[in-house]
XYZ file of C-alpha atoms in Angstrom:
520
model
C 131.826 330.552 168.518
C 132.435 327.011 167.263
C 130.681 325.625 170.344
C 127.638 327.777 169.698
C 127.503 326.631 166.086
C 127.711 322.981 167.108
C 125.051 323.475 169.777
C 122.783 325.037 167.172
C 123.337 322.004 164.957
C 122.404 319.693 167.842
C 119.195 321.636 168.489
C 118.271 321.457 164.823
C 118.864 317.696 164.865
C 116.625 317.304 167.904
C 113.911 319.386 166.254
C 114.134 317.126 163.195
C 113.354 314.105 165.377
C 110.538 316.031 167.102
C 108.973 316.745 163.710
C 109.471 313.148 162.616
C 107.695 311.836 165.732
C 104.799 314.213 165.178
C 104.442 313.069 161.567
C 104.299 309.421 162.687
C 101.438 310.247 165.029
C 99.591 312.169 162.330
C 99.275 308.950 160.300
C 97.479 307.337 163.246
C 95.231 310.230 164.270
C 91.923 309.297 162.637
C 92.109 305.509 162.540
C 89.843 302.834 164.058
C 87.829 305.168 166.317
C 87.822 306.529 169.840
C 89.387 304.345 172.484
C 87.184 303.627 175.510
C 89.107 305.882 177.903
C 89.238 308.733 175.391
C 85.463 309.061 175.466
C 85.477 309.092 179.258
C 87.997 311.931 179.220
C 85.940 313.855 176.676
C 82.938 313.464 178.992
C 85.010 314.739 181.941
C 85.643 317.895 179.931
C 81.903 318.600 180.047
C 81.928 318.368 183.864
C 85.058 320.282 184.825
C 86.264 319.838 188.400
C 89.505 319.596 190.390
C 89.298 315.825 190.384
C 87.444 312.728 189.262
C 87.044 309.210 190.561
C 89.801 307.692 188.442
C 92.073 310.556 187.387
C 93.203 314.048 188.428
C 91.916 316.961 186.315
C 94.710 317.570 183.775
C 93.405 315.246 181.056
C 89.963 316.891 181.327
C 91.596 320.285 180.757
C 93.314 318.942 177.647
C 90.056 317.387 176.422
C 88.241 320.692 176.927
C 90.895 322.617 174.996
C 90.879 319.969 172.288
C 87.139 320.101 171.640
C 87.038 323.891 171.931
C 89.906 324.490 169.520
C 89.728 321.557 167.121
C 86.272 319.960 167.312
C 84.961 316.551 168.313
C 86.511 314.167 165.775
C 88.865 311.306 166.624
C 91.758 313.161 164.989
C 90.964 316.358 166.900
C 91.067 314.530 170.235
C 94.624 313.368 169.517
C 96.233 316.636 168.450
C 97.525 317.545 171.908
C 98.829 314.027 172.519
C 100.729 314.281 169.240
C 102.291 317.570 170.339
C 103.275 316.107 173.704
C 104.822 313.095 171.956
C 107.053 315.610 170.192
C 107.846 317.350 173.487
C 108.991 314.071 175.021
C 111.429 313.647 172.139
C 112.533 317.261 172.580
C 113.458 316.916 176.250
C 115.034 313.513 175.679
C 117.303 315.123 173.096
C 118.035 318.085 175.361
C 118.901 315.757 178.234
C 121.263 313.865 175.927
C 123.015 317.172 175.263
C 123.202 317.898 178.988
C 124.825 314.484 179.462
C 127.504 315.630 177.034
C 126.142 313.817 174.006
C 126.647 315.025 170.457
C 124.982 314.196 167.144
C 125.336 310.421 167.254
C 124.206 310.235 170.872
C 121.171 312.384 170.063
C 120.396 310.232 167.028
C 120.572 306.975 168.977
C 118.506 308.329 171.889
C 115.791 309.937 169.769
C 115.543 307.105 167.241
C 115.289 304.398 169.895
C 112.593 306.346 171.741
C 110.703 307.211 168.564
C 110.415 303.582 167.484
C 109.983 302.014 170.928
C 106.687 300.035 170.925
C 105.799 301.189 174.444
C 105.767 304.825 173.358
C 104.240 304.301 169.927
C 101.351 302.479 171.594
C 100.720 304.984 174.370
C 101.637 308.381 172.946
C 98.741 309.093 170.598
C 95.669 308.344 172.727
C 93.870 311.006 174.773
C 94.838 309.450 178.084
C 96.837 310.682 181.100
C 99.642 308.234 180.228
C 101.454 310.406 177.684
C 101.172 313.559 179.801
C 102.443 311.592 182.794
C 105.444 310.509 180.731
C 106.108 314.125 179.761
C 106.227 315.359 183.364
C 108.588 312.514 184.308
C 110.946 313.380 181.439
C 110.753 317.097 182.156
C 111.452 316.505 185.857
C 114.545 314.449 185.083
C 115.781 317.048 182.593
C 115.330 319.875 185.102
C 117.290 317.993 187.750
C 120.106 317.315 185.290
C 120.030 320.968 184.265
C 120.297 321.995 187.919
C 123.281 319.726 188.547
C 124.998 321.163 185.472
C 124.337 324.829 186.299
C 123.587 324.949 190.050
C 120.899 327.534 189.258
C 118.036 327.213 191.750
C 115.436 328.313 189.222
C 115.562 324.791 187.775
C 114.537 323.398 191.161
C 111.562 325.755 191.218
C 110.631 324.638 187.702
C 111.004 321.067 188.976
C 108.511 321.759 191.758
C 106.019 323.069 189.194
C 106.584 320.028 186.963
C 105.990 317.622 189.864
C 102.859 319.526 190.895
C 101.481 319.376 187.357
C 102.476 315.730 187.149
C 100.438 314.969 190.264
C 97.471 316.758 188.669
C 97.951 314.457 185.675
C 98.445 311.017 187.192
C 99.187 309.921 190.724
C 102.073 307.735 189.553
C 104.098 310.957 189.568
C 104.330 310.484 193.332
C 106.182 307.198 192.820
C 108.714 308.708 190.432
C 109.209 311.621 192.800
C 109.889 309.084 195.534
C 112.302 307.303 193.203
C 114.178 310.541 192.515
C 114.426 311.233 196.255
C 115.814 307.744 196.871
C 118.218 308.182 193.981
C 119.564 311.447 195.384
C 119.812 309.933 198.875
C 122.042 307.210 197.418
C 124.245 309.773 195.675
C 126.846 312.185 197.015
C 124.386 315.039 196.522
C 122.028 313.938 199.294
C 122.407 317.262 201.132
C 120.458 318.828 198.283
C 117.254 317.371 199.759
C 117.401 319.697 202.771
C 118.427 322.768 200.812
C 116.339 325.906 200.583
C 115.812 325.395 196.860
C 114.327 321.922 197.279
C 112.087 323.029 200.142
C 110.726 325.868 197.983
C 110.265 323.417 195.100
C 108.327 321.078 197.401
C 106.119 323.966 198.504
C 105.421 324.862 194.856
C 104.478 321.250 194.060
C 102.155 320.988 197.062
C 100.517 324.327 196.273
C 99.772 323.266 192.699
C 98.471 319.869 193.814
C 96.468 321.234 196.771
C 93.128 321.748 194.928
C 93.047 318.065 194.021
C 93.888 317.075 197.595
C 90.964 319.185 198.824
C 88.697 317.656 196.175
C 89.700 314.139 197.259
C 89.015 314.936 200.919
C 85.595 316.428 200.161
C 84.597 313.440 197.983
C 85.433 310.603 200.414
C 88.891 309.907 198.893
C 87.710 308.143 195.718
C 91.359 307.478 194.799
C 91.554 304.948 197.649
C 88.404 303.172 196.492
C 89.523 303.261 192.858
C 92.879 301.695 193.714
C 91.223 299.052 195.881
C 88.895 298.057 193.033
C 91.739 298.190 190.533
C 93.822 295.890 192.699
C 91.031 293.337 193.134
C 90.018 293.337 189.454
C 93.386 293.765 187.698
C 96.523 294.377 189.748
C 96.315 291.223 191.852
C 96.664 289.219 188.633
C 100.002 290.858 187.788
C 102.911 288.684 188.890
C 106.220 290.415 189.747
C 108.003 288.135 187.265
C 105.543 289.090 184.500
C 106.002 292.790 185.241
C 109.795 292.502 185.070
C 109.759 290.462 181.859
C 107.385 292.925 180.233
C 109.653 295.828 181.162
C 112.457 294.076 179.289
C 110.474 293.633 176.084
C 108.016 296.563 175.878
C 110.599 298.754 174.156
C 111.544 296.020 171.729
C 115.030 296.452 170.280
C 115.270 299.667 172.283
C 116.524 297.435 175.107
C 119.923 297.573 173.403
C 119.967 301.291 174.215
C 118.126 301.832 177.505
C 119.657 298.893 179.377
C 123.233 299.982 178.557
C 122.057 303.493 179.433
C 121.104 302.289 182.903
C 124.534 300.713 183.318
C 126.226 303.868 182.048
C 124.423 305.878 184.727
C 125.211 303.423 187.504
C 128.853 302.509 186.891
C 130.677 304.966 184.634
C 132.788 307.725 186.123
C 131.849 310.377 183.570
C 128.134 310.013 184.413
C 128.558 309.893 188.177
C 126.847 313.288 188.612
C 123.678 311.789 187.123
C 123.880 308.412 188.880
C 120.788 309.326 190.881
C 118.705 308.822 187.715
C 119.792 305.180 187.521
C 118.945 304.618 191.173
C 115.643 306.461 190.669
C 114.693 304.036 187.887
C 115.530 300.991 190.025
C 113.729 302.397 193.072
C 110.585 303.205 191.073
C 110.733 299.787 189.409
C 110.896 298.135 192.831
C 107.951 300.191 194.108
C 105.782 299.103 191.184
C 106.842 295.474 191.558
C 105.860 295.561 195.221
C 102.530 297.240 194.449
C 101.712 295.147 191.347
C 101.789 298.160 189.052
C 100.562 298.021 185.480
C 103.147 297.655 182.752
C 102.838 301.241 181.493
C 103.282 302.879 184.905
C 107.071 302.911 184.458
C 107.227 304.115 180.840
C 108.095 307.690 181.796
C 111.452 306.586 183.262
C 112.821 305.192 179.989
C 113.470 308.316 177.863
C 116.331 309.438 180.127
C 117.774 305.924 179.989
C 117.669 306.184 176.194
C 119.522 309.481 176.507
C 122.223 307.901 178.662
C 122.424 304.923 176.309
C 122.941 307.241 173.362
C 125.860 308.883 175.164
C 127.287 305.471 176.007
C 127.180 304.332 172.381
C 128.772 307.561 171.199
C 131.693 307.199 173.598
C 132.114 303.524 172.815
C 132.156 304.132 169.062
C 134.101 307.387 169.105
C 136.752 306.120 166.701
C 134.416 303.954 164.613
C 133.322 304.772 161.080
C 130.002 305.989 159.776
C 129.107 302.540 158.423
C 129.215 300.902 161.854
C 127.194 303.734 163.349
C 124.607 303.240 160.607
C 124.433 299.533 161.493
C 123.691 300.460 165.109
C 120.820 302.693 163.988
C 119.411 299.953 161.759
C 119.501 297.435 164.622
C 117.611 299.915 166.782
C 114.962 300.692 164.181
C 114.182 297.681 161.988
C 112.897 295.135 164.571
C 110.615 297.736 166.122
C 109.479 298.960 162.732
C 108.058 295.484 162.098
C 105.829 295.967 165.152
C 104.374 299.242 163.888
C 100.847 297.974 163.095
C 100.616 296.272 166.499
C 101.146 299.501 168.400
C 100.178 302.341 166.062
C 96.991 302.186 163.916
C 98.541 303.146 160.591
C 97.055 300.473 158.292
C 93.539 299.033 157.796
C 92.566 296.569 160.472
C 91.972 293.681 158.034
C 95.513 294.044 156.750
C 96.884 294.318 160.271
C 95.254 291.190 161.748
C 97.704 288.651 160.201
C 100.592 290.813 161.386
C 99.176 290.798 164.929
C 99.052 287.012 164.856
C 102.634 286.764 163.634
C 103.900 289.212 166.258
C 102.120 287.299 169.002
C 103.135 283.807 167.966
C 106.585 284.313 166.443
C 108.034 287.489 167.984
C 107.194 287.015 171.647
C 104.619 289.819 171.840
C 101.710 287.562 172.781
C 101.225 289.533 176.005
C 100.161 292.511 173.873
C 97.206 290.470 172.600
C 96.162 289.351 176.083
C 93.295 291.410 177.469
C 92.212 291.979 181.053
C 90.156 288.769 180.822
C 93.559 287.002 180.569
C 92.599 285.510 177.186
C 94.317 285.906 173.808
C 92.493 287.959 171.194
C 92.930 288.944 167.556
C 93.897 292.533 168.401
C 95.391 294.420 171.303
C 92.971 295.545 173.984
C 93.485 299.185 173.010
C 92.360 298.372 169.469
C 89.500 296.223 170.758
C 88.375 299.246 172.743
C 88.200 301.356 169.566
C 85.508 299.404 167.740
C 81.742 299.435 168.107
C 81.203 302.816 169.775
C 79.787 304.649 166.760
C 77.551 301.630 166.145
C 76.342 301.816 169.741
C 75.633 305.540 169.476
C 73.667 305.080 166.268
C 71.602 302.139 167.575
C 70.765 303.932 170.813
C 69.727 306.941 168.732
C 67.515 304.745 166.543
C 65.893 303.271 169.645
C 65.208 306.726 171.062
C 63.893 308.313 167.880
C 61.596 305.367 167.166
C 59.655 306.336 170.292
C 56.761 308.734 170.078
C 57.444 312.347 171.131
C 55.408 311.746 174.298
C 57.424 308.617 175.135
C 60.688 310.458 174.521
C 59.773 313.020 177.179
C 59.492 310.188 179.706
C 62.582 308.227 178.635
C 66.105 308.149 180.010
C 69.196 306.359 178.694
C 71.192 304.215 181.101
C 74.546 302.468 180.464
C 76.412 299.911 182.579
C 80.009 301.040 182.122
C 81.881 304.259 181.415
C 82.837 303.185 177.876
C 79.207 302.760 176.867
C 78.215 305.912 178.725
C 81.045 307.840 177.094
C 79.992 306.665 173.643
C 76.344 307.622 174.149
C 77.402 310.947 175.684
C 79.714 311.741 172.765
C 77.605 310.552 169.830
C 74.376 311.577 171.511
C 75.229 315.218 170.829
C 74.967 314.724 167.079
C 71.859 312.554 167.389
C 69.999 314.870 169.750
C 69.837 312.409 172.659
C 69.281 313.231 176.330
C 72.464 312.801 178.341
C 73.194 309.264 179.436
C 73.080 308.101 183.061
C 75.567 305.660 184.526
C 76.778 304.748 188.002
C 80.146 303.575 186.743
C 83.298 305.625 187.188
C 83.008 309.426 187.312
C 79.588 309.355 185.639
C 78.218 308.656 189.123
C 79.335 312.132 190.207
C 76.721 313.843 188.064
C 74.038 311.154 187.975
C 70.521 312.273 189.069
C 69.304 311.438 192.561
C 66.499 309.225 191.219
C 65.155 307.794 187.968
C 62.218 310.007 187.022
C 60.904 308.227 183.944
C 58.524 305.664 182.521
C 60.895 304.135 179.979
C 64.608 303.336 179.981
C 66.797 302.674 176.971
C 69.213 300.342 178.706
C 72.706 299.490 177.404
C 73.396 296.047 178.871
C 77.079 295.111 178.809
C 76.267 291.457 179.530
C 74.166 290.838 176.418
C 70.860 290.706 178.261
C 71.848 288.954 181.463
C 71.541 292.120 183.526
C 68.160 292.817 181.996
C 66.979 289.305 182.805
C 68.088 289.883 186.383
C 65.873 292.985 186.578
C 62.943 290.945 185.274
C 63.593 288.104 187.709
C 63.804 290.563 190.623
C 60.537 292.135 189.460
C 62.114 295.584 189.181
C 60.695 295.915 185.666
C 57.674 294.383 184.015
C 58.814 294.258 180.404
C 61.965 294.447 178.275
C 62.220 294.671 174.501
C 65.546 293.860 172.821
C 66.307 296.508 170.190
C 69.809 295.617 169.019
C 73.385 294.916 169.985
C 76.964 295.705 169.003
C 77.880 293.297 166.242
C 81.637 293.512 165.725
C 83.815 290.497 166.642
C 86.875 292.747 167.080
C 85.125 295.009 169.570
C 85.641 294.441 173.263
C 81.958 295.367 173.634
C 80.825 292.830 171.040
C 77.414 291.553 172.136
C 76.545 294.554 174.290
C 72.761 294.776 173.942
C 70.240 297.605 173.867
C 66.835 297.180 175.547
C 63.748 299.283 176.036
C 62.621 298.766 179.628
C 59.027 299.562 180.575
C 56.510 298.938 183.342
C 59.098 300.109 185.875
C 58.521 298.987 189.463
C 59.307 300.930 192.684
C 62.093 298.477 193.444
C 64.070 299.734 190.454
C 64.306 303.291 191.780
C 65.015 302.072 195.299
C 67.869 299.921 194.041
C 69.212 302.784 191.954
C 69.239 305.222 194.868
C 70.945 302.687 197.104
C 73.663 302.030 194.542
C 74.098 305.748 193.843
C 74.526 306.512 197.543
C 77.075 303.727 197.861
C 79.011 304.903 194.804
C 79.089 308.535 195.896
C 80.298 307.636 199.378
C 83.232 305.642 198.043
């Protein structure tokens, strides 16, 4: 009976941290505006399919549910991500319990994860990242639960979690590979050829099969997407940079997860879970070899926090409350200072000096370095949140300043998926025709030809693309109607033109590019 009472107390403590994490996210829900990728995912929800050029379908399902249940505001788009942030805390706490941890272990694990910059920055945006993290954490928990109970149902649940993870983000395949390597290096390697694991694998494949079929029937866009990603971004990531960033992305949380890794790898009491330590190292090595992005590995850290919490509890078993409180303060305070850098909880003008201090004095300059490899005043995520409503309004003004007859013969065209997503989203309230773009998944539902006399063109290069069309004699005239005017916006300077006197070469070039994009 005493055990049940203590277990109930542990659950209540975990639920307290779940609620606390949710409340933190609530403060950030409506601030700054939609992030570039969020608007893409909202657009995907209007074109439901089993796959898209850059992501599997899960985030589109969440976006569809979000808009259907809660509306189209910035805060509404982030409700499900807030709930999943709480679920990650929940299963981290439950895993800590399965490791044998009690109240202090749960407190250390949940606090360090709650205040870790990597998770504060990624676990409120409507992106696949947070859902990917959830499936990683759930998969690890289910494996630990299986090893503790030997009940095969947890392996079947694991198969479902891996299948859903693959429908969320393809990085789940790497973590699955890491778990397999980890088990191969453990004394439980025979598990991999057991009936339970084979059934779990079949469940995962069955769940993931629709996306496989979609990929095969759409010329494997994942391969093309990864090739472009490597040439434009991943090739610039040095292995040394990736490793250094992994050490600092969780801030002072390193004092918990790194000992947690050691606890898993070398302590006798955690030998049954040693595969999780090897899984982390194997997945880390895979991403180093493949030049993975910094956030690809985030999902592996919550279980390391759990193990670290257990390690601290055992180390400080005979210590007093005061020393335990000091440990919690060391975990929290340094990361708390980074709050504005990773979670939009204060006005941007107030936050800018703090960003500068964090970059110059606290070693977080990499957070202010964008994909152009230059330092900026804000993080790239924040830079991608400004200017979209301005773009939507200025495109709407351009369209509604046309005569009704001109409007009937006008289309809207945008260069990149961020611009297209903004026009698609805000265009609904302004009564605009749907935007056309050949970038990203927008190419999947683009028309076969441009049937129009006028084009409202969103030029991401501040007129240079438009000048190219004039020089190539694909258009006869271009009138500049406005541009995004926000120095903090990544799209600052993006211009809006009215193109007219369209030449046959424009449509020919469009069809050629569309065919190329759809075949990739």
